[in-house]
């Protein structure tokens, strides 16, 4: 059984089951949780997080419905085989969301796109150099 660190924030406004779902999904998409790796049992994770078993089950059900995990009777839940194209799309969507946030922040600072590109280069994040 894997030990995973889930942080529940009561002040976030995001439902607890969704916080669990999002954090486990991020661990899977990023590769921190590998294909075939067992997840903590619903009961163990509930106890660890001090939350309802029903809440944890709902998060696991959502992960299974979306194809991130699968359940083996009497064995537990495991990380499903990754669909590389799906993960690429997930990452592209995440990048787009972050870029929109960067755009909003840049606008409040009076930065233009060429300023952002220069920052990108200065941070060594471009492949051209």
Coordinates of C-alpha atoms in Angstrom, one line a residue:
X1 CA 0.0 0.0 0.0
X2 CA 1.4 3.4 -1.0
X3 CA 1.9 6.3 1.3
X4 CA 0.6 9.4 -0.4
X5 CA 0.5 12.9 1.0
X6 CA -2.8 14.6 0.7
X7 CA -3.4 18.0 2.2
X8 CA -7.0 18.9 3.0
X9 CA -7.7 22.6 3.3
X10 CA -11.0 23.4 5.0
X11 CA -10.8 27.0 3.9
X12 CA -10.4 26.3 0.2
X13 CA -14.1 26.2 -0.6
X14 CA -13.3 23.1 -2.7
X15 CA -15.2 19.9 -1.5
X16 CA -13.0 17.5 0.4
X17 CA -13.6 14.6 -2.0
X18 CA -12.6 16.9 -4.9
X19 CA -9.4 17.9 -3.1
X20 CA -8.5 14.2 -2.7
X21 CA -9.4 13.5 -6.3
X22 CA -7.4 16.4 -7.7
X23 CA -4.3 15.7 -5.7
X24 CA -4.2 12.0 -6.5
X25 CA -4.9 12.8 -10.2
X26 CA -2.0 15.2 -10.2
X27 CA 0.3 12.6 -8.7
X28 CA -0.7 10.2 -11.4
X29 CA -0.5 12.6 -14.3
X30 CA 2.9 13.9 -13.1
X31 CA 4.2 10.3 -12.9
X32 CA 4.8 10.4 -9.1
X33 CA 2.4 7.5 -8.8
X34 CA 3.3 4.8 -11.3
X35 CA 1.1 2.4 -13.3
X36 CA 0.1 -0.6 -11.2
X37 CA 1.1 1.1 -7.9
X38 CA -1.4 0.4 -5.1
X39 CA -3.2 3.3 -3.5
X40 CA -3.9 3.3 0.3
X41 CA -7.2 1.6 1.1
X42 CA -10.2 3.8 1.4
X43 CA -10.4 3.1 5.1
X44 CA -6.7 3.8 5.7
X45 CA -6.7 7.0 3.8
X46 CA -9.9 8.1 5.6
X47 CA -8.3 7.4 8.9
X48 CA -5.1 9.2 8.0
X49 CA -7.0 12.3 6.8
X50 CA -9.5 12.1 9.6
X51 CA -12.5 12.2 7.2
X52 CA -15.5 10.1 6.3
X53 CA -15.0 6.8 4.5
X54 CA -17.8 7.9 2.2
X55 CA -15.9 11.1 1.2
X56 CA -12.8 9.1 0.3
X57 CA -14.8 6.5 -1.5
X58 CA -16.4 9.3 -3.6
X59 CA -12.9 10.6 -4.6
X60 CA -11.8 7.0 -5.5
X61 CA -15.0 6.4 -7.5
X62 CA -14.4 9.6 -9.5
X63 CA -10.8 8.6 -10.2
X64 CA -12.0 5.2 -11.4
X65 CA -14.7 6.7 -13.5
X66 CA -12.2 8.9 -15.2
X67 CA -9.8 6.0 -15.8
X68 CA -7.0 7.0 -13.4
X69 CA -7.3 4.0 -11.1
X70 CA -8.9 0.5 -11.1
X71 CA -10.1 -1.7 -8.3
X72 CA -9.4 -5.4 -7.8
X73 CA -11.8 -7.1 -5.5
X74 CA -10.2 -8.0 -2.2
X75 CA -6.9 -6.4 -3.3
X76 CA -7.6 -2.7 -3.4
X77 CA -7.2 0.2 -5.8
X78 CA -4.3 0.6 -8.2
X79 CA -3.0 3.2 -10.7
X80 CA -4.3 2.5 -14.1
X81 CA -2.2 2.3 -17.3
X82 CA -1.8 5.7 -18.6
X83 CA -3.1 6.9 -21.9
X84 CA -0.1 9.0 -23.2
X85 CA -2.3 11.1 -25.4
X86 CA -4.8 11.8 -22.7
X87 CA -2.0 12.8 -20.3
X88 CA -0.6 15.1 -22.9
X89 CA -3.9 16.8 -23.3
X90 CA -4.3 17.1 -19.5
X91 CA -0.9 18.7 -19.3
X92 CA -1.7 21.1 -22.2
X93 CA -4.9 22.1 -20.5
X94 CA -2.9 22.8 -17.3
X95 CA -0.3 24.8 -19.2
X96 CA -3.1 26.9 -20.8
X97 CA -4.7 27.6 -17.4
X98 CA -1.3 28.6 -16.0
X99 CA -0.6 30.8 -19.0
X100 CA -4.0 32.6 -18.5
X101 CA -3.1 33.2 -14.9
X102 CA 0.4 34.5 -16.0
X103 CA -1.4 36.8 -18.5
X104 CA -3.6 38.2 -15.8
X105 CA -0.7 38.8 -13.4
X106 CA 1.4 40.3 -16.2
X107 CA -1.4 42.8 -17.1
X108 CA -1.5 44.0 -13.5
X109 CA 2.2 44.7 -13.7
X110 CA 2.0 46.3 -17.1
X111 CA 4.1 43.6 -18.7
X112 CA 3.7 42.8 -22.4
X113 CA 4.2 39.5 -24.2
X114 CA 7.8 40.4 -25.2
X115 CA 8.5 41.0 -21.5
X116 CA 7.2 37.5 -20.6
X117 CA 9.2 35.9 -23.4
X118 CA 12.4 37.6 -22.1
X119 CA 11.6 36.4 -18.6
X120 CA 11.2 32.9 -20.1
X121 CA 14.6 33.1 -21.7
X122 CA 16.3 34.6 -18.7
X123 CA 15.0 31.6 -16.6
X124 CA 16.6 29.3 -19.2
X125 CA 13.2 27.8 -20.1
X126 CA 13.6 28.1 -23.9
X127 CA 15.2 25.4 -26.0
X128 CA 16.7 27.7 -28.6
X129 CA 19.8 28.6 -26.6

